[in-house]
Amino acid sequence: MRRARLGWWLLAIPMSLLALATIYPLLFTANVALKTRREYILDRFSLTDSLNWANISTAWTSAGMGRYFVNSLVVVTLSVLLLLLLGSMAGFALSQLRFRGSSALFLGCLAGLFIPFQVVMVPLARIMADTALIDTYPGLILVYVAQFLPFTVFLMTSYYRGIPPEIVDAARIDGNTVYGVYRRIMLPLGTPALLSVGILNTLFCWNDVLMALVMMPSAENRTLMIGVTSLRGQYSDNIPTFASGVLIAAIPVLLVYLFLQRQIADGVAAGSTKG
């Protein structure tokens, strides 16, 4: 009994410290965002006396965070939808359909995992400029899809390989076409993996700075994370407003985690079991 209690404390203490180290920066940022400049200058670590929502309003309107939020929302939503569609179709084909060259195609997709964006950044920006896609929504969406599709294909292929091929054969015998098997059988069965990979891709795209910085150079087309970096110079003497911008950028990610944490855990567990 005593040994079990000692083991519990040995686990609880480091886990509590880890949780505190994770949550404290967010609480500190929220507290600073709700302070006045005077409160922050006098004592940056004290709790705010009043909820000063003017900083968040200033960051949303005057600093352009509202416009950047819409830019990110449009680009990330369309990118993730395309990734899920293409990734699930490719994963189904590479795992369940028997055709020559499937192994080579899968290895080619895996090779994309090892190519960092910095290697292709300059030629890609030149191609986008020549095709008038730079500084446009479609241009950045294409870049996100190209960058994260190998990861999506890898996860979906691994997941679909855990599904018995007899299910596909039985569906084909019942008269389904390949597209019918994908839409009626594989797409519903792949929901846990699609949810997991969709959430991960959403976080990747939402938090991206480098690709958005290269592909969206104009101020009006900035994404939210680029907007946050620009706040650092614009409001270097007004830290509460800068913290408000950081808070606006972090809230969507936090909401995704809070409302979908069970689905994330279930999806990862299902993917590991099937894979």
Tab-separated table of C-alpha atoms in Angstrom:
chain	number	residue	atom	x	y	z
A	1	MET	CA	0.000	0.000	0.000
A	2	ARG	CA	2.775	2.401	0.975
A	3	ARG	CA	4.739	1.482	-2.148
A	4	ALA	CA	1.684	2.086	-4.335
A	5	ARG	CA	1.138	5.515	-2.743
A	6	LEU	CA	4.818	6.410	-3.266
A	7	GLY	CA	4.508	5.408	-6.936
A	8	TRP	CA	1.410	7.589	-7.292
A	9	TRP	CA	3.253	10.621	-5.920
A	10	LEU	CA	6.280	9.957	-8.128
A	11	LEU	CA	3.960	10.057	-11.130
A	12	ALA	CA	1.667	12.864	-9.969
A	13	ILE	CA	4.374	15.412	-9.116
A	14	PRO	CA	6.202	15.506	-12.488
A	15	MET	CA	2.901	15.334	-14.383
A	16	SER	CA	1.544	18.270	-12.373
A	17	LEU	CA	4.702	20.278	-13.044
A	18	LEU	CA	4.444	19.470	-16.748
A	19	ALA	CA	0.784	20.536	-16.831
A	20	LEU	CA	1.627	23.773	-14.996
A	21	ALA	CA	4.487	24.521	-17.416
A	22	THR	CA	2.073	24.012	-20.319
A	23	ILE	CA	-0.849	26.026	-18.970
A	24	TYR	CA	1.036	28.911	-17.322
A	25	PRO	CA	2.156	30.679	-20.557
A	26	LEU	CA	-1.436	30.707	-21.784
A	27	LEU	CA	-2.777	32.048	-18.489
A	28	PHE	CA	-0.013	34.665	-18.373
A	29	THR	CA	-0.817	35.789	-21.933
A	30	ALA	CA	-4.548	36.015	-21.168
A	31	ASN	CA	-3.861	37.996	-17.997
A	32	VAL	CA	-1.568	40.439	-19.828
A	33	ALA	CA	-4.087	40.817	-22.673
A	34	LEU	CA	-6.717	41.970	-20.189
A	35	LYS	CA	-4.440	44.498	-18.444
A	36	THR	CA	-4.040	48.173	-19.160
A	37	ARG	CA	-0.612	49.383	-20.221
A	38	ARG	CA	-0.202	51.067	-16.852
A	39	GLU	CA	-0.996	47.859	-14.976
A	40	TYR	CA	1.490	45.932	-17.098
A	41	ILE	CA	4.290	48.476	-16.609
A	42	LEU	CA	3.745	48.598	-12.829
A	43	ASP	CA	3.663	44.825	-12.333
A	44	ARG	CA	3.554	42.415	-15.258
A	45	PHE	CA	3.049	39.329	-13.072
A	46	SER	CA	0.139	40.541	-10.943
A	47	LEU	CA	-3.457	39.626	-11.694
A	48	THR	CA	-5.398	42.262	-13.596
A	49	ASP	CA	-7.707	44.459	-11.545
A	50	SER	CA	-10.264	44.847	-14.316
A	51	LEU	CA	-11.084	43.036	-17.539
A	52	ASN	CA	-9.807	45.467	-20.165
A	53	TRP	CA	-11.355	44.189	-23.424
A	54	ALA	CA	-10.142	47.254	-25.365
A	55	ASN	CA	-6.811	45.557	-26.123
A	56	ILE	CA	-8.535	42.647	-27.850
A	57	SER	CA	-10.776	45.047	-29.770
A	58	THR	CA	-7.742	47.054	-30.874
A	59	ALA	CA	-5.879	43.933	-32.000
A	60	TRP	CA	-8.947	42.664	-33.884
A	61	THR	CA	-9.749	45.904	-35.730
A	62	SER	CA	-6.848	48.383	-35.778
A	63	ALA	CA	-4.110	45.761	-36.029
A	64	GLY	CA	-6.007	43.794	-38.685
A	65	MET	CA	-6.207	40.509	-36.789
A	66	GLY	CA	-9.827	40.099	-37.865
A	67	ARG	CA	-8.860	40.203	-41.542
A	68	TYR	CA	-5.923	37.855	-40.945
A	69	PHE	CA	-8.245	35.501	-39.058
A	70	VAL	CA	-10.565	35.267	-42.070
A	71	ASN	CA	-7.583	34.683	-44.389
A	72	SER	CA	-6.353	31.809	-42.222
A	73	LEU	CA	-9.832	30.354	-41.856
A	74	VAL	CA	-10.421	30.232	-45.622
A	75	VAL	CA	-6.985	28.864	-46.504
A	76	VAL	CA	-6.828	26.257	-43.730
A	77	THR	CA	-10.395	25.008	-44.263
A	78	LEU	CA	-10.001	24.493	-48.006
A	79	SER	CA	-6.501	23.019	-47.608
A	80	VAL	CA	-7.606	20.450	-45.024
A	81	LEU	CA	-10.675	19.441	-47.047
A	82	LEU	CA	-8.500	18.876	-50.103
A	83	LEU	CA	-5.938	16.964	-48.057
A	84	LEU	CA	-8.585	14.666	-46.598
A	85	LEU	CA	-10.160	13.996	-49.983
A	86	LEU	CA	-6.907	13.314	-51.830
A	87	GLY	CA	-5.251	11.524	-48.912
A	88	SER	CA	-8.160	9.150	-48.304
A	89	MET	CA	-8.517	8.322	-52.008
A	90	ALA	CA	-4.781	7.702	-52.376
A	91	GLY	CA	-4.670	5.676	-49.147
A	92	PHE	CA	-7.561	3.507	-50.330
A	93	ALA	CA	-5.967	2.908	-53.735
A	94	LEU	CA	-2.492	2.152	-52.380
A	95	SER	CA	-3.716	-0.189	-49.654
A	96	GLN	CA	-6.670	-2.039	-51.168
A	97	LEU	CA	-6.401	-1.943	-54.969
A	98	ARG	CA	-4.006	-4.273	-56.712
A	99	PHE	CA	-2.179	-2.558	-59.578
A	100	ARG	CA	1.360	-2.482	-60.897
A	101	GLY	CA	3.596	0.195	-59.417
A	102	SER	CA	1.589	0.751	-56.235
A	103	SER	CA	4.627	0.080	-54.037
A	104	ALA	CA	6.748	2.533	-56.027
A	105	LEU	CA	4.009	5.164	-55.769
A	106	PHE	CA	3.794	4.676	-52.020
A	107	LEU	CA	7.572	5.020	-51.671
A	108	GLY	CA	7.406	8.166	-53.798
A	109	CYS	CA	4.830	9.601	-51.429
A	110	LEU	CA	7.002	8.685	-48.455
A	111	ALA	CA	9.955	10.489	-50.059
A	112	GLY	CA	7.920	13.689	-49.856
A	113	LEU	CA	8.052	13.436	-46.064
A	114	PHE	CA	11.795	14.032	-46.113
A	115	ILE	CA	11.855	17.148	-48.312
A	116	PRO	CA	11.799	20.271	-46.137
A	117	PHE	CA	10.060	23.333	-47.485
A	118	GLN	CA	13.297	25.355	-47.286
A	119	VAL	CA	14.801	23.206	-50.076
A	120	VAL	CA	12.052	24.017	-52.583
A	121	MET	CA	11.153	27.448	-51.276
A	122	VAL	CA	12.951	29.596	-53.879
A	123	PRO	CA	11.996	27.653	-57.058
A	124	LEU	CA	8.438	27.208	-55.773
A	125	ALA	CA	8.054	30.937	-55.159
A	126	ARG	CA	9.368	31.591	-58.671
A	127	ILE	CA	6.891	29.133	-60.199
A	128	MET	CA	4.032	30.649	-58.209
A	129	ALA	CA	5.034	34.132	-59.359
A	130	ASP	CA	5.222	33.024	-63.017
A	131	THR	CA	1.761	31.426	-62.804
A	132	ALA	CA	0.221	34.415	-60.979
A	133	LEU	CA	-0.594	32.233	-57.977
A	134	ILE	CA	1.640	33.986	-55.489
A	135	ASP	CA	-0.159	36.159	-52.957
A	136	THR	CA	-3.456	34.358	-53.651
A	137	TYR	CA	-5.583	31.909	-51.696
A	138	PRO	CA	-5.267	29.119	-54.325
A	139	GLY	CA	-1.472	29.467	-54.349
A	140	LEU	CA	-1.071	28.986	-50.608
A	141	ILE	CA	-3.680	26.190	-50.591
A	142	LEU	CA	-1.741	24.312	-53.278
A	143	VAL	CA	1.483	24.699	-51.311
A	144	TYR	CA	-0.137	23.367	-48.127
A	145	VAL	CA	-1.648	20.415	-49.983
A	146	ALA	CA	1.674	19.569	-51.644
A	147	GLN	CA	3.597	19.876	-48.379
A	148	PHE	CA	1.285	17.845	-46.137
A	149	LEU	CA	-0.175	15.334	-48.603
A	150	PRO	CA	2.654	12.765	-48.130
A	151	PHE	CA	1.966	12.696	-44.385
A	152	THR	CA	-1.779	12.306	-45.007
A	153	VAL	CA	-1.288	9.542	-47.563
A	154	PHE	CA	1.078	7.694	-45.244
A	155	LEU	CA	-1.383	7.698	-42.326
A	156	MET	CA	-4.432	6.826	-44.415
A	157	THR	CA	-2.590	4.009	-46.231
A	158	SER	CA	-1.410	2.560	-42.922
A	159	TYR	CA	-4.932	2.721	-41.526
A	160	TYR	CA	-6.648	1.205	-44.572
A	161	ARG	CA	-4.126	-1.654	-44.672
A	162	GLY	CA	-5.618	-2.844	-41.384
A	163	ILE	CA	-9.019	-3.333	-43.012
A	164	PRO	CA	-9.498	-6.893	-44.394
A	165	PRO	CA	-9.441	-6.901	-48.224
A	166	GLU	CA	-12.349	-9.360	-48.139
A	167	ILE	CA	-14.616	-6.413	-47.326
A	168	VAL	CA	-13.603	-4.706	-50.575
A	169	ASP	CA	-13.952	-7.962	-52.536
A	170	ALA	CA	-17.443	-8.558	-51.109
A	171	ALA	CA	-18.490	-5.020	-51.998
A	172	ARG	CA	-17.217	-5.456	-55.566
A	173	ILE	CA	-19.133	-8.770	-55.868
A	174	ASP	CA	-22.276	-6.916	-54.740
A	175	GLY	CA	-21.897	-4.704	-57.788
A	176	ASN	CA	-20.132	-1.649	-56.386
A	177	THR	CA	-17.699	0.223	-58.572
A	178	VAL	CA	-14.303	1.261	-57.200
A	179	TYR	CA	-15.712	4.706	-56.472
A	180	GLY	CA	-18.744	3.117	-54.781
A	181	VAL	CA	-16.509	0.998	-52.551
A	182	TYR	CA	-14.536	4.097	-51.591
A	183	ARG	CA	-17.599	6.227	-50.880
A	184	ARG	CA	-19.855	3.632	-49.212
A	185	ILE	CA	-17.334	1.389	-47.435
A	186	MET	CA	-13.853	2.855	-47.020
A	187	LEU	CA	-14.762	6.463	-46.328
A	188	PRO	CA	-17.063	5.620	-43.340
A	189	LEU	CA	-14.593	3.032	-42.014
A	190	GLY	CA	-11.790	5.583	-42.193
A	191	THR	CA	-13.590	8.222	-40.139
A	192	PRO	CA	-11.368	7.877	-37.014
A	193	ALA	CA	-8.175	8.239	-39.064
A	194	LEU	CA	-9.659	11.069	-41.148
A	195	LEU	CA	-10.585	12.938	-37.994
A	196	SER	CA	-7.111	12.543	-36.527
A	197	VAL	CA	-5.239	13.481	-39.675
A	198	GLY	CA	-7.660	16.370	-40.280
A	199	ILE	CA	-6.994	17.807	-36.839
A	200	LEU	CA	-3.236	17.410	-37.222
A	201	ASN	CA	-3.245	19.039	-40.652
A	202	THR	CA	-5.391	21.868	-39.298
A	203	LEU	CA	-2.808	22.516	-36.599
A	204	PHE	CA	0.081	22.293	-39.096
A	205	CYS	CA	-1.534	24.760	-41.513
A	206	TRP	CA	-2.878	27.119	-38.845
A	207	ASN	CA	0.489	27.415	-37.078
A	208	ASP	CA	2.563	27.720	-40.257
A	209	VAL	CA	4.661	30.854	-40.611
A	210	LEU	CA	7.340	30.183	-43.237
A	211	MET	CA	5.175	29.036	-46.163
A	212	ALA	CA	2.587	31.761	-45.555
A	213	LEU	CA	5.350	34.378	-45.285
A	214	VAL	CA	6.826	33.394	-48.658
A	215	MET	CA	3.567	32.839	-50.530
A	216	MET	CA	1.503	35.752	-49.149
A	217	PRO	CA	3.833	38.797	-49.142
A	218	SER	CA	1.227	41.578	-49.173
A	219	ALA	CA	-0.105	42.962	-45.905
A	220	GLU	CA	-3.807	42.467	-46.702
A	221	ASN	CA	-3.340	38.746	-47.484
A	222	ARG	CA	-1.373	37.822	-44.381
A	223	THR	CA	-2.458	34.814	-42.381
A	224	LEU	CA	-3.033	35.037	-38.651
A	225	MET	CA	0.423	33.809	-37.618
A	226	ILE	CA	2.133	36.314	-39.923
A	227	GLY	CA	-0.116	38.963	-38.426
A	228	VAL	CA	1.098	38.025	-34.957
A	229	THR	CA	4.738	38.401	-35.980
A	230	SER	CA	3.997	41.822	-37.470
A	231	LEU	CA	2.368	42.909	-34.190
A	232	ARG	CA	5.712	42.473	-32.425
A	233	GLY	CA	7.183	45.460	-34.258
A	234	GLN	CA	3.969	47.472	-34.484
A	235	TYR	CA	3.068	47.212	-30.792
A	236	SER	CA	6.490	46.685	-29.178
A	237	ASP	CA	5.648	49.403	-26.642
A	238	ASN	CA	2.114	48.083	-26.046
A	239	ILE	CA	2.552	44.523	-24.827
A	240	PRO	CA	-1.099	44.031	-23.724
A	241	THR	CA	-2.276	44.617	-27.310
A	242	PHE	CA	0.438	42.309	-28.623
A	243	ALA	CA	-0.666	39.646	-26.102
A	244	SER	CA	-4.249	40.107	-27.305
A	245	GLY	CA	-3.154	39.269	-30.848
A	246	VAL	CA	-1.371	36.146	-29.617
A	247	LEU	CA	-4.496	35.152	-27.691
A	248	ILE	CA	-6.703	35.581	-30.783
A	249	ALA	CA	-4.348	33.321	-32.751
A	250	ALA	CA	-4.289	30.665	-30.023
A	251	ILE	CA	-8.017	30.454	-29.260
A	252	PRO	CA	-9.052	28.395	-32.360
A	253	VAL	CA	-6.348	25.812	-31.672
A	254	LEU	CA	-7.423	25.559	-28.038
A	255	LEU	CA	-11.066	25.122	-29.032
A	256	VAL	CA	-10.149	22.319	-31.426
A	257	TYR	CA	-8.291	20.543	-28.654
A	258	LEU	CA	-10.930	21.096	-25.970
A	259	PHE	CA	-13.857	19.876	-28.071
A	260	LEU	CA	-12.085	17.122	-30.006
A	261	GLN	CA	-9.569	15.728	-27.533
A	262	ARG	CA	-11.493	12.447	-27.143
A	263	GLN	CA	-11.743	12.030	-30.922
A	264	ILE	CA	-8.012	12.769	-31.257
A	265	ALA	CA	-7.148	10.076	-28.704
A	266	ASP	CA	-9.581	7.569	-30.238
A	267	GLY	CA	-8.336	8.269	-33.737
A	268	VAL	CA	-4.671	7.906	-32.812
A	269	ALA	CA	-5.411	4.677	-30.925
A	270	ALA	CA	-7.436	3.322	-33.836
A	271	GLY	CA	-4.699	4.283	-36.274
A	272	SER	CA	-1.998	2.600	-34.230
A	273	THR	CA	-4.088	-0.564	-33.909
A	274	LYS	CA	-5.014	-0.729	-37.564
A	275	GLY	CA	-1.554	0.332	-38.731
